[in-house]
Amino acid sequence: MTKQEWQDCLEWISSQHPAPGYLILSGSLPKGVNDDFYAKAARRAHKLGTRVILDTTGDPLSLALETGVFLIKPNLGELKRLFDSDIEEESAWHAFAEERIRQGQSRVVVVSLGAGGAVVFQKEGYQHLRAPAVSVKSRVGAGDSMVGGMILALARGWPVLEAARFGVAAGAAAVMTPGTELCRREDTEALYERTRSDG
């Protein structure tokens, strides 16, 4: 992207009226875009009263966290790259999540554990949400489906924990589909009901 193109993206965010409830900043940045792009986008969203969902890693994640966001969804691999160290010890990534919340960098931290589900951290504490066992056809798009499921549920007014549970179901539903196909609504809803009944 050219400088003018990514600056136009920032201007577009500021021009949204009425303000959207959520802005999702996801993925690696294109060549030509500065690492602080997500941080700049988050600042503009804050001025609108829009909640920012951040799903990225490395410097773009670190810089945006300095601005503060509503929710981040790292997985263990992304945390390992962020710290350039072994963070697979549970105590290490628990400490990372709790510190982000304590410092006001993110109100919610959802650490994705793949087939292990996710751990949802809020100021009140944390809870492990287990993923339903499914037949795996492709893991492509599982993380994006998880984020999409969470935001859909949040936009419906669901509590954070139930929204994360729906996101876990959406991620599990995505691995049931072949190739690059994402989650299906009927699969997601069925898996969500199963996880609710399983507790």
PDB file of C-alpha atoms in Angstrom:
ATOM      1  CA  MET A   1       0.000   0.000   0.000  1.00  0.00           C
ATOM      2  CA  THR A   2       1.108   3.559  -0.597  1.00  0.00           C
ATOM      3  CA  LYS A   3       1.246   6.094   2.206  1.00  0.00           C
ATOM      4  CA  GLN A   4      -1.773   7.878   0.735  1.00  0.00           C
ATOM      5  CA  GLU A   5      -3.770   4.626   0.660  1.00  0.00           C
ATOM      6  CA  TRP A   6      -3.240   3.754   4.321  1.00  0.00           C
ATOM      7  CA  GLN A   7      -3.788   7.344   5.372  1.00  0.00           C
ATOM      8  CA  ASP A   8      -7.093   7.248   3.468  1.00  0.00           C
ATOM      9  CA  CYS A   9      -8.018   4.165   5.530  1.00  0.00           C
ATOM     10  CA  LEU A  10      -7.448   6.126   8.731  1.00  0.00           C
ATOM     11  CA  GLU A  11      -9.532   9.023   7.434  1.00  0.00           C
ATOM     12  CA  TRP A  12     -12.302   6.580   6.542  1.00  0.00           C
ATOM     13  CA  ILE A  13     -12.420   5.362  10.154  1.00  0.00           C
ATOM     14  CA  SER A  14     -12.787   8.915  11.425  1.00  0.00           C
ATOM     15  CA  SER A  15     -15.577   9.638   8.927  1.00  0.00           C
ATOM     16  CA  GLN A  16     -17.928   6.892  10.151  1.00  0.00           C
ATOM     17  CA  HIS A  17     -21.252   8.315  11.328  1.00  0.00           C
ATOM     18  CA  PRO A  18     -22.998   6.850  13.152  1.00  0.00           C
ATOM     19  CA  ALA A  19     -19.964   5.330  14.825  1.00  0.00           C
ATOM     20  CA  PRO A  20     -19.709   1.540  14.578  1.00  0.00           C
ATOM     21  CA  GLY A  21     -19.874  -0.498  17.756  1.00  0.00           C
ATOM     22  CA  TYR A  22     -16.682  -2.384  16.921  1.00  0.00           C
ATOM     23  CA  LEU A  23     -13.578  -2.006  14.770  1.00  0.00           C
ATOM     24  CA  ILE A  24     -11.642  -5.200  14.083  1.00  0.00           C
ATOM     25  CA  LEU A  25      -7.931  -4.772  13.358  1.00  0.00           C
ATOM     26  CA  SER A  26      -6.709  -8.153  12.215  1.00  0.00           C
ATOM     27  CA  GLY A  27      -3.758  -9.807  10.529  1.00  0.00           C
ATOM     28  CA  SER A  28      -0.300  -8.757   9.431  1.00  0.00           C
ATOM     29  CA  LEU A  29       0.137  -5.324   7.866  1.00  0.00           C
ATOM     30  CA  PRO A  30       0.723  -4.967   4.110  1.00  0.00           C
ATOM     31  CA  LYS A  31       4.098  -3.883   2.806  1.00  0.00           C
ATOM     32  CA  GLY A  32       4.425  -0.118   2.961  1.00  0.00           C
ATOM     33  CA  VAL A  33       2.256   0.293   6.075  1.00  0.00           C
ATOM     34  CA  ASN A  34       3.950   1.506   9.252  1.00  0.00           C
ATOM     35  CA  ASP A  35       3.928  -0.732  12.337  1.00  0.00           C
ATOM     36  CA  ASP A  36       1.972   1.903  14.263  1.00  0.00           C
ATOM     37  CA  PHE A  37      -0.976   1.802  11.819  1.00  0.00           C
ATOM     38  CA  TYR A  38      -3.178  -0.208  14.181  1.00  0.00           C
ATOM     39  CA  ALA A  39      -2.293   2.139  17.034  1.00  0.00           C
ATOM     40  CA  LYS A  40      -3.332   5.127  14.934  1.00  0.00           C
ATOM     41  CA  ALA A  41      -6.519   3.345  13.885  1.00  0.00           C
ATOM     42  CA  ALA A  42      -7.309   2.530  17.520  1.00  0.00           C
ATOM     43  CA  ARG A  43      -6.885   6.162  18.569  1.00  0.00           C
ATOM     44  CA  ARG A  44      -9.347   7.265  15.895  1.00  0.00           C
ATOM     45  CA  ALA A  45     -11.811   4.588  16.962  1.00  0.00           C
ATOM     46  CA  HIS A  46     -11.549   5.723  20.583  1.00  0.00           C
ATOM     47  CA  LYS A  47     -12.596   9.236  19.548  1.00  0.00           C
ATOM     48  CA  LEU A  48     -15.743   7.727  18.018  1.00  0.00           C
ATOM     49  CA  GLY A  49     -16.493   5.632  21.114  1.00  0.00           C
ATOM     50  CA  THR A  50     -15.886   2.465  19.081  1.00  0.00           C
ATOM     51  CA  ARG A  51     -14.540  -0.678  20.754  1.00  0.00           C
ATOM     52  CA  VAL A  52     -11.361  -2.024  19.148  1.00  0.00           C
ATOM     53  CA  ILE A  53     -10.728  -5.737  18.656  1.00  0.00           C
ATOM     54  CA  LEU A  54      -7.070  -6.510  17.915  1.00  0.00           C
ATOM     55  CA  ASP A  55      -5.855  -9.770  16.396  1.00  0.00           C
ATOM     56  CA  THR A  56      -2.248  -9.387  15.317  1.00  0.00           C
ATOM     57  CA  THR A  57       1.261  -9.906  16.665  1.00  0.00           C
ATOM     58  CA  GLY A  58       4.723  -8.374  16.924  1.00  0.00           C
ATOM     59  CA  ASP A  59       5.288  -4.613  16.899  1.00  0.00           C
ATOM     60  CA  PRO A  60       1.804  -3.772  15.538  1.00  0.00           C
ATOM     61  CA  LEU A  61       0.348  -5.528  18.604  1.00  0.00           C
ATOM     62  CA  SER A  62       2.739  -3.920  21.073  1.00  0.00           C
ATOM     63  CA  LEU A  63       2.225  -0.409  19.711  1.00  0.00           C
ATOM     64  CA  ALA A  64      -1.561  -0.709  19.612  1.00  0.00           C
ATOM     65  CA  LEU A  65      -1.604  -2.012  23.188  1.00  0.00           C
ATOM     66  CA  GLU A  66       0.071   1.198  24.291  1.00  0.00           C
ATOM     67  CA  THR A  67      -3.000   3.002  22.963  1.00  0.00           C
ATOM     68  CA  GLY A  68      -5.393   0.568  24.645  1.00  0.00           C
ATOM     69  CA  VAL A  69      -8.041  -1.669  23.083  1.00  0.00           C
ATOM     70  CA  PHE A  70     -11.157  -3.547  24.149  1.00  0.00           C
ATOM     71  CA  LEU A  71     -10.057  -7.113  23.318  1.00  0.00           C
ATOM     72  CA  ILE A  72      -7.041  -8.988  21.994  1.00  0.00           C
ATOM     73  CA  LYS A  73      -6.945 -12.620  20.866  1.00  0.00           C
ATOM     74  CA  PRO A  74      -3.373 -13.925  20.769  1.00  0.00           C
ATOM     75  CA  ASN A  75      -2.496 -17.592  20.453  1.00  0.00           C
ATOM     76  CA  LEU A  76       0.513 -19.160  22.145  1.00  0.00           C
ATOM     77  CA  GLY A  77       2.594 -19.053  18.965  1.00  0.00           C
ATOM     78  CA  GLU A  78       1.990 -15.321  18.585  1.00  0.00           C
ATOM     79  CA  LEU A  79       2.903 -14.704  22.217  1.00  0.00           C
ATOM     80  CA  LYS A  80       6.103 -16.687  21.755  1.00  0.00           C
ATOM     81  CA  ARG A  81       7.091 -14.540  18.753  1.00  0.00           C
ATOM     82  CA  LEU A  82       6.149 -11.367  20.601  1.00  0.00           C
ATOM     83  CA  PHE A  83       8.502 -12.127  23.482  1.00  0.00           C
ATOM     84  CA  ASP A  84      11.066 -14.074  21.435  1.00  0.00           C
ATOM     85  CA  SER A  85      11.019 -16.672  24.182  1.00  0.00           C
ATOM     86  CA  ASP A  86       9.259 -19.775  25.420  1.00  0.00           C
ATOM     87  CA  ILE A  87       5.950 -18.654  26.874  1.00  0.00           C
ATOM     88  CA  GLU A  88       4.256 -22.039  26.741  1.00  0.00           C
ATOM     89  CA  GLU A  89       4.376 -22.326  30.513  1.00  0.00           C
ATOM     90  CA  GLU A  90       0.861 -21.570  31.696  1.00  0.00           C
ATOM     91  CA  SER A  91       2.045 -19.185  34.376  1.00  0.00           C
ATOM     92  CA  ALA A  92       3.907 -17.094  31.776  1.00  0.00           C
ATOM     93  CA  TRP A  93       0.984 -16.403  29.461  1.00  0.00           C
ATOM     94  CA  HIS A  94      -1.368 -15.975  32.414  1.00  0.00           C
ATOM     95  CA  ALA A  95       0.969 -13.257  33.668  1.00  0.00           C
ATOM     96  CA  PHE A  96       1.037 -11.622  30.211  1.00  0.00           C
ATOM     97  CA  ALA A  97      -2.766 -11.500  30.004  1.00  0.00           C
ATOM     98  CA  GLU A  98      -3.271 -10.288  33.556  1.00  0.00           C
ATOM     99  CA  GLU A  99      -0.658  -7.544  33.132  1.00  0.00           C
ATOM    100  CA  ARG A 100      -2.330  -6.245  29.948  1.00  0.00           C
ATOM    101  CA  ILE A 101      -5.580  -5.887  31.865  1.00  0.00           C
ATOM    102  CA  ARG A 102      -3.940  -4.401  34.958  1.00  0.00           C
ATOM    103  CA  GLN A 103      -2.224  -1.733  32.841  1.00  0.00           C
ATOM    104  CA  GLY A 104      -5.431  -0.912  30.996  1.00  0.00           C
ATOM    105  CA  GLN A 105      -3.995  -2.011  27.660  1.00  0.00           C
ATOM    106  CA  SER A 106      -6.886  -4.403  26.966  1.00  0.00           C
ATOM    107  CA  ARG A 107     -10.135  -4.913  28.870  1.00  0.00           C
ATOM    108  CA  VAL A 108     -10.381  -8.515  27.691  1.00  0.00           C
ATOM    109  CA  VAL A 109      -7.666 -10.992  26.686  1.00  0.00           C
ATOM    110  CA  VAL A 110      -8.690 -14.212  24.960  1.00  0.00           C
ATOM    111  CA  VAL A 111      -5.751 -16.605  24.598  1.00  0.00           C
ATOM    112  CA  SER A 112      -6.530 -19.139  21.885  1.00  0.00           C
ATOM    113  CA  LEU A 113      -5.305 -22.671  22.567  1.00  0.00           C
ATOM    114  CA  GLY A 114      -6.468 -24.294  19.315  1.00  0.00           C
ATOM    115  CA  ALA A 115      -8.019 -27.674  20.068  1.00  0.00           C
ATOM    116  CA  GLY A 116      -7.621 -26.809  23.758  1.00  0.00           C
ATOM    117  CA  GLY A 117     -10.207 -24.035  23.473  1.00  0.00           C
ATOM    118  CA  ALA A 118      -9.417 -20.624  24.940  1.00  0.00           C
ATOM    119  CA  VAL A 119      -8.811 -18.861  28.229  1.00  0.00           C
ATOM    120  CA  VAL A 120     -10.754 -15.644  28.756  1.00  0.00           C
ATOM    121  CA  PHE A 121      -9.200 -13.046  31.058  1.00  0.00           C
ATOM    122  CA  GLN A 122     -11.115 -10.101  32.489  1.00  0.00           C
ATOM    123  CA  LYS A 123     -10.515  -7.904  35.488  1.00  0.00           C
ATOM    124  CA  GLU A 124     -12.747 -10.202  37.555  1.00  0.00           C
ATOM    125  CA  GLY A 125     -10.603 -13.260  36.781  1.00  0.00           C
ATOM    126  CA  TYR A 126     -10.269 -15.875  34.080  1.00  0.00           C
ATOM    127  CA  GLN A 127     -12.062 -18.946  32.766  1.00  0.00           C
ATOM    128  CA  HIS A 128     -10.987 -21.798  30.504  1.00  0.00           C
ATOM    129  CA  LEU A 129     -13.479 -22.560  27.737  1.00  0.00           C
ATOM    130  CA  ARG A 130     -12.971 -25.997  26.233  1.00  0.00           C
ATOM    131  CA  ALA A 131     -13.374 -26.546  22.507  1.00  0.00           C
ATOM    132  CA  PRO A 132     -15.788 -29.237  21.324  1.00  0.00           C
ATOM    133  CA  ALA A 133     -14.150 -32.285  19.749  1.00  0.00           C
ATOM    134  CA  VAL A 134     -14.687 -32.227  15.986  1.00  0.00           C
ATOM    135  CA  SER A 135     -13.360 -33.941  12.872  1.00  0.00           C
ATOM    136  CA  VAL A 136     -10.587 -31.767  11.445  1.00  0.00           C
ATOM    137  CA  LYS A 137     -10.611 -31.124   7.687  1.00  0.00           C
ATOM    138  CA  SER A 138      -8.655 -27.838   7.567  1.00  0.00           C
ATOM    139  CA  ARG A 139      -7.338 -25.374  10.140  1.00  0.00           C
ATOM    140  CA  VAL A 140      -7.381 -22.462   7.680  1.00  0.00           C
ATOM    141  CA  GLY A 141      -9.453 -19.558   8.959  1.00  0.00           C
ATOM    142  CA  ALA A 142     -10.156 -20.999  12.405  1.00  0.00           C
ATOM    143  CA  GLY A 143      -8.740 -17.953  14.189  1.00  0.00           C
ATOM    144  CA  ASP A 144     -10.623 -15.521  11.981  1.00  0.00           C
ATOM    145  CA  SER A 145     -13.827 -17.486  12.481  1.00  0.00           C
ATOM    146  CA  MET A 146     -13.298 -17.367  16.227  1.00  0.00           C
ATOM    147  CA  VAL A 147     -12.949 -13.577  16.162  1.00  0.00           C
ATOM    148  CA  GLY A 148     -15.954 -13.232  13.875  1.00  0.00           C
ATOM    149  CA  GLY A 149     -18.072 -15.386  16.171  1.00  0.00           C
ATOM    150  CA  MET A 150     -17.084 -13.407  19.236  1.00  0.00           C
ATOM    151  CA  ILE A 151     -17.844 -10.054  17.641  1.00  0.00           C
ATOM    152  CA  LEU A 152     -21.181 -11.226  16.273  1.00  0.00           C
ATOM    153  CA  ALA A 153     -22.183 -12.326  19.763  1.00  0.00           C
ATOM    154  CA  LEU A 154     -20.909  -9.113  21.371  1.00  0.00           C
ATOM    155  CA  ALA A 155     -22.829  -7.065  18.803  1.00  0.00           C
ATOM    156  CA  ARG A 156     -25.936  -9.010  19.844  1.00  0.00           C
ATOM    157  CA  GLY A 157     -25.338  -7.810  23.400  1.00  0.00           C
ATOM    158  CA  TRP A 158     -24.057 -11.109  24.842  1.00  0.00           C
ATOM    159  CA  PRO A 159     -21.775 -11.090  27.906  1.00  0.00           C
ATOM    160  CA  VAL A 160     -18.059 -11.408  27.128  1.00  0.00           C
ATOM    161  CA  LEU A 161     -17.784 -14.970  28.405  1.00  0.00           C
ATOM    162  CA  GLU A 162     -20.696 -16.243  26.317  1.00  0.00           C
ATOM    163  CA  ALA A 163     -19.413 -14.326  23.295  1.00  0.00           C
ATOM    164  CA  ALA A 164     -16.033 -16.030  23.691  1.00  0.00           C
ATOM    165  CA  ARG A 165     -17.782 -19.393  24.009  1.00  0.00           C
ATOM    166  CA  PHE A 166     -19.589 -18.700  20.729  1.00  0.00           C
ATOM    167  CA  GLY A 167     -16.241 -17.726  19.191  1.00  0.00           C
ATOM    168  CA  VAL A 168     -14.679 -21.009  20.277  1.00  0.00           C
ATOM    169  CA  ALA A 169     -17.606 -22.813  18.664  1.00  0.00           C
ATOM    170  CA  ALA A 170     -17.106 -20.824  15.438  1.00  0.00           C
ATOM    171  CA  GLY A 171     -13.398 -21.700  15.397  1.00  0.00           C
ATOM    172  CA  ALA A 172     -14.200 -25.380  15.900  1.00  0.00           C
ATOM    173  CA  ALA A 173     -16.842 -25.202  13.160  1.00  0.00           C
ATOM    174  CA  ALA A 174     -14.240 -23.751  10.767  1.00  0.00           C
ATOM    175  CA  VAL A 175     -11.914 -26.757  11.079  1.00  0.00           C
ATOM    176  CA  MET A 176     -14.813 -29.005  10.078  1.00  0.00           C
ATOM    177  CA  THR A 177     -14.924 -27.410   6.613  1.00  0.00           C
ATOM    178  CA  PRO A 178     -12.484 -28.244   3.790  1.00  0.00           C
ATOM    179  CA  GLY A 179      -9.866 -25.947   2.275  1.00  0.00           C
ATOM    180  CA  THR A 180     -10.360 -22.253   2.881  1.00  0.00           C
ATOM    181  CA  GLU A 181     -14.078 -22.493   3.658  1.00  0.00           C
ATOM    182  CA  LEU A 182     -14.958 -20.765   6.914  1.00  0.00           C
ATOM    183  CA  CYS A 183     -17.420 -21.806   9.598  1.00  0.00           C
ATOM    184  CA  ARG A 184     -21.059 -22.549   8.798  1.00  0.00           C
ATOM    185  CA  ARG A 185     -23.814 -20.970  10.862  1.00  0.00           C
ATOM    186  CA  GLU A 186     -25.603 -24.230  11.609  1.00  0.00           C
ATOM    187  CA  ASP A 187     -22.375 -25.938  12.740  1.00  0.00           C
ATOM    188  CA  THR A 188     -21.412 -22.997  14.936  1.00  0.00           C
ATOM    189  CA  GLU A 189     -24.790 -22.804  16.647  1.00  0.00           C
ATOM    190  CA  ALA A 190     -24.905 -26.566  17.235  1.00  0.00           C
ATOM    191  CA  LEU A 191     -21.377 -26.630  18.699  1.00  0.00           C
ATOM    192  CA  TYR A 192     -22.157 -23.622  20.890  1.00  0.00           C
ATOM    193  CA  GLU A 193     -25.186 -25.404  22.350  1.00  0.00           C
ATOM    194  CA  ARG A 194     -23.029 -28.464  22.971  1.00  0.00           C
ATOM    195  CA  THR A 195     -20.386 -26.440  24.849  1.00  0.00           C
ATOM    196  CA  ARG A 196     -23.091 -24.771  26.950  1.00  0.00           C
ATOM    197  CA  SER A 197     -24.546 -28.120  27.955  1.00  0.00           C
ATOM    198  CA  ASP A 198     -21.057 -29.443  28.731  1.00  0.00           C
ATOM    199  CA  GLY A 199     -20.490 -26.480  31.026  1.00  0.00           C
TER     200      GLY A 199
END
